[in-house]
Each structure stands twice: as structure tokens, then as C-alpha cells.
mmCIF file with all atom_site columns, C-alpha atoms in Angstrom:
data_model
loop_
_atom_site.group_PDB
_atom_site.id
_atom_site.type_symbol
_atom_site.label_atom_id
_atom_site.label_alt_id
_atom_site.label_comp_id
_atom_site.label_asym_id
_atom_site.label_entity_id
_atom_site.label_seq_id
_atom_site.pdbx_PDB_ins_code
_atom_site.Cartn_x
_atom_site.Cartn_y
_atom_site.Cartn_z
_atom_site.occupancy
_atom_site.B_iso_or_equiv
_atom_site.pdbx_formal_charge
_atom_site.auth_seq_id
_atom_site.auth_comp_id
_atom_site.auth_asym_id
_atom_site.auth_atom_id
_atom_site.pdbx_PDB_model_num
ATOM 1  C CA . MET A 1 1  ? -18.153 11.056  -8.953  1.00 0.00 ? 148 MET A CA 1
ATOM 2  C CA . GLY A 1 2  ? -16.003 9.643   -11.740 1.00 0.00 ? 149 GLY A CA 1
ATOM 3  C CA . LEU A 1 3  ? -12.858 11.008  -10.129 1.00 0.00 ? 150 LEU A CA 1
ATOM 4  C CA . ILE A 1 4  ? -13.683 9.246   -6.864  1.00 0.00 ? 151 ILE A CA 1
ATOM 5  C CA . LEU A 1 5  ? -14.174 5.959   -8.701  1.00 0.00 ? 152 LEU A CA 1
ATOM 6  C CA . LEU A 1 6  ? -10.862 6.501   -10.487 1.00 0.00 ? 153 LEU A CA 1
ATOM 7  C CA . ALA A 1 7  ? -9.110  7.104   -7.163  1.00 0.00 ? 154 ALA A CA 1
ATOM 8  C CA . PHE A 1 8  ? -10.622 3.976   -5.588  1.00 0.00 ? 155 PHE A CA 1
ATOM 9  C CA . GLY A 1 9  ? -9.670  1.949   -8.653  1.00 0.00 ? 156 GLY A CA 1
ATOM 10 C CA . LEU A 1 10 ? -6.065  3.113   -8.423  1.00 0.00 ? 157 LEU A CA 1
ATOM 11 C CA . VAL A 1 11 ? -5.935  2.286   -4.708  1.00 0.00 ? 158 VAL A CA 1
ATOM 12 C CA . LEU A 1 12 ? -7.269  -1.212  -5.378  1.00 0.00 ? 159 LEU A CA 1
ATOM 13 C CA . ILE A 1 13 ? -4.703  -1.767  -8.139  1.00 0.00 ? 160 ILE A CA 1
ATOM 14 C CA . VAL A 1 14 ? -1.803  -0.711  -5.907  1.00 0.00 ? 161 VAL A CA 1
ATOM 15 C CA . GLU A 1 15 ? -3.084  -2.730  -2.939  1.00 0.00 ? 162 GLU A CA 1
ATOM 16 C CA . GLY A 1 16 ? -3.722  -5.769  -5.113  1.00 0.00 ? 163 GLY A CA 1
ATOM 17 C CA . LEU A 1 17 ? -0.253  -5.606  -6.637  1.00 0.00 ? 164 LEU A CA 1
ATOM 18 C CA . ALA A 1 18 ? 1.331   -5.443  -3.194  1.00 0.00 ? 165 ALA A CA 1
ATOM 19 C CA . TYR A 1 19 ? -0.559  -8.544  -2.031  1.00 0.00 ? 166 TYR A CA 1
ATOM 20 C CA . ALA A 1 20 ? 0.054   -10.407 -5.307  1.00 0.00 ? 167 ALA A CA 1
ATOM 21 C CA . LEU A 1 21 ? 3.761   -9.636  -5.671  1.00 0.00 ? 168 LEU A CA 1
ATOM 22 C CA . ALA A 1 22 ? 4.969   -9.555  -2.057  1.00 0.00 ? 169 ALA A CA 1
ATOM 23 C CA . PRO A 1 23 ? 2.595   -11.308 0.357   1.00 0.00 ? 170 PRO A CA 1
ATOM 24 C CA . SER A 1 24 ? 5.379   -12.149 2.827   1.00 0.00 ? 171 SER A CA 1
ATOM 25 C CA . LEU A 1 25 ? 6.396   -8.488  2.940   1.00 0.00 ? 172 LEU A CA 1
ATOM 26 C CA . ILE A 1 26 ? 2.785   -7.552  3.760   1.00 0.00 ? 173 ILE A CA 1
ATOM 27 C CA . GLU A 1 27 ? 2.775   -10.075 6.607   1.00 0.00 ? 174 GLU A CA 1
ATOM 28 C CA . ARG A 1 28 ? 6.003   -8.645  8.055   1.00 0.00 ? 175 ARG A CA 1
ATOM 29 C CA . MET A 1 29 ? 4.638   -5.117  7.741   1.00 0.00 ? 176 MET A CA 1
ATOM 30 C CA . LEU A 1 30 ? 1.445   -6.104  9.577   1.00 0.00 ? 177 LEU A CA 1
ATOM 31 C CA . GLU A 1 31 ? 3.493   -7.686  12.362  1.00 0.00 ? 178 GLU A CA 1
ATOM 32 C CA . ALA A 1 32 ? 5.522   -4.473  12.673  1.00 0.00 ? 179 ALA A CA 1
ATOM 33 C CA . LEU A 1 33 ? 2.298   -2.450  12.840  1.00 0.00 ? 180 LEU A CA 1
ATOM 34 C CA . ARG A 1 34 ? 0.957   -4.709  15.602  1.00 0.00 ? 181 ARG A CA 1
ATOM 35 C CA . ALA A 1 35 ? 4.082   -3.968  17.623  1.00 0.00 ? 182 ALA A CA 1
ATOM 36 C CA . LEU A 1 36 ? 3.425   -0.204  17.501  1.00 0.00 ? 183 LEU A CA 1
ATOM 37 C CA . PRO A 1 37 ? 1.317   1.365   20.243  1.00 0.00 ? 184 PRO A CA 1
ATOM 38 C CA . GLU A 1 38 ? -2.199  2.422   19.230  1.00 0.00 ? 185 GLU A CA 1
ATOM 39 C CA . PRO A 1 39 ? -1.507  6.190   19.418  1.00 0.00 ? 186 PRO A CA 1
ATOM 40 C CA . ALA A 1 40 ? 1.375   5.764   16.954  1.00 0.00 ? 187 ALA A CA 1
ATOM 41 C CA . ARG A 1 41 ? -0.890  3.851   14.548  1.00 0.00 ? 188 ARG A CA 1
ATOM 42 C CA . ARG A 1 42 ? -3.536  6.581   14.839  1.00 0.00 ? 189 ARG A CA 1
ATOM 43 C CA . LEU A 1 43 ? -0.934  9.251   14.116  1.00 0.00 ? 190 LEU A CA 1
ATOM 44 C CA . MET A 1 44 ? 0.280   7.323   11.063  1.00 0.00 ? 191 MET A CA 1
ATOM 45 C CA . GLY A 1 45 ? -3.291  7.041   9.819   1.00 0.00 ? 192 GLY A CA 1
ATOM 46 C CA . MET A 1 46 ? -3.938  10.750  10.255  1.00 0.00 ? 193 MET A CA 1
ATOM 47 C CA . LEU A 1 47 ? -0.672  11.599  8.479   1.00 0.00 ? 194 LEU A CA 1
ATOM 48 C CA . CYS A 1 48 ? -1.774  9.414   5.564   1.00 0.00 ? 195 CYS A CA 1
ATOM 49 C CA . VAL A 1 49 ? -5.157  11.151  5.415   1.00 0.00 ? 196 VAL A CA 1
ATOM 50 C CA . VAL A 1 50 ? -3.566  14.613  5.460   1.00 0.00 ? 197 VAL A CA 1
ATOM 51 C CA . SER A 1 51 ? -1.001  13.554  2.845   1.00 0.00 ? 198 SER A CA 1
ATOM 52 C CA . GLY A 1 52 ? -3.800  12.237  0.637   1.00 0.00 ? 199 GLY A CA 1
ATOM 53 C CA . PHE A 1 53 ? -5.714  15.506  0.902   1.00 0.00 ? 200 PHE A CA 1
ATOM 54 C CA . ILE A 1 54 ? -2.583  17.463  0.038   1.00 0.00 ? 201 ILE A CA 1
ATOM 55 C CA . LEU A 1 55 ? -1.993  15.264  -3.016  1.00 0.00 ? 202 LEU A CA 1
ATOM 56 C CA . LEU A 1 56 ? -5.611  15.652  -4.129  1.00 0.00 ? 203 LEU A CA 1
ATOM 57 C CA . TRP A 1 57 ? -5.455  19.411  -3.658  1.00 0.00 ? 204 TRP A CA 1
ATOM 58 C CA . GLY A 1 58 ? -2.219  19.573  -5.637  1.00 0.00 ? 205 GLY A CA 1
ATOM 59 C CA . ALA A 1 59 ? -3.700  17.501  -8.479  1.00 0.00 ? 206 ALA A CA 1
ATOM 60 C CA . TYR A 1 60 ? -6.769  19.754  -8.501  1.00 0.00 ? 207 TYR A CA 1
ATOM 61 C CA . GLN A 1 61 ? -4.575  22.855  -8.666  1.00 0.00 ? 208 GLN A CA 1
ATOM 62 C CA . LEU A 1 62 ? -2.714  21.372  -11.637 1.00 0.00 ? 209 LEU A CA 1
ATOM 63 C CA . GLY A 1 63 ? -6.005  20.762  -13.422 1.00 0.00 ? 210 GLY A CA 1
ATOM 64 C CA . PHE A 1 64 ? -6.310  17.000  -13.075 1.00 0.00 ? 211 PHE A CA 1
#
């Protein structure tokens, strides 16, 4: 459970830094995402999920 909280904390830090340091960049990125068709956004989301699982598996294999 502690590892999950650590992961969520790290995600919130990275997300918060992005919004705090470059809010206009976030707005442009959201506009670009709106321009993509829904299937492309779904594919990007699934690729992120798979990438996250691969990273977690790799960290687990290294003993983290």
C-alpha cells in the first residue's frame, strides 16, 4: 500500500510542477489533444498504461 501512495505522490508532484511552471504549455497540449480523433487518444492512453506497467515491473525486478 505504501508503494502505491508513493507512486501517486510522485505523479501529483510531476503534474503539479507542469501546471505551476508551464501553464500555457499545458493549454496548448490540451488543444492539440482535442484536435486528435478519439481512437488516437484511446490508443495513447493505452500505450501510457502499458508503459507504466512495464516501468513498474522493471522497478520490481530491480528490487525497488
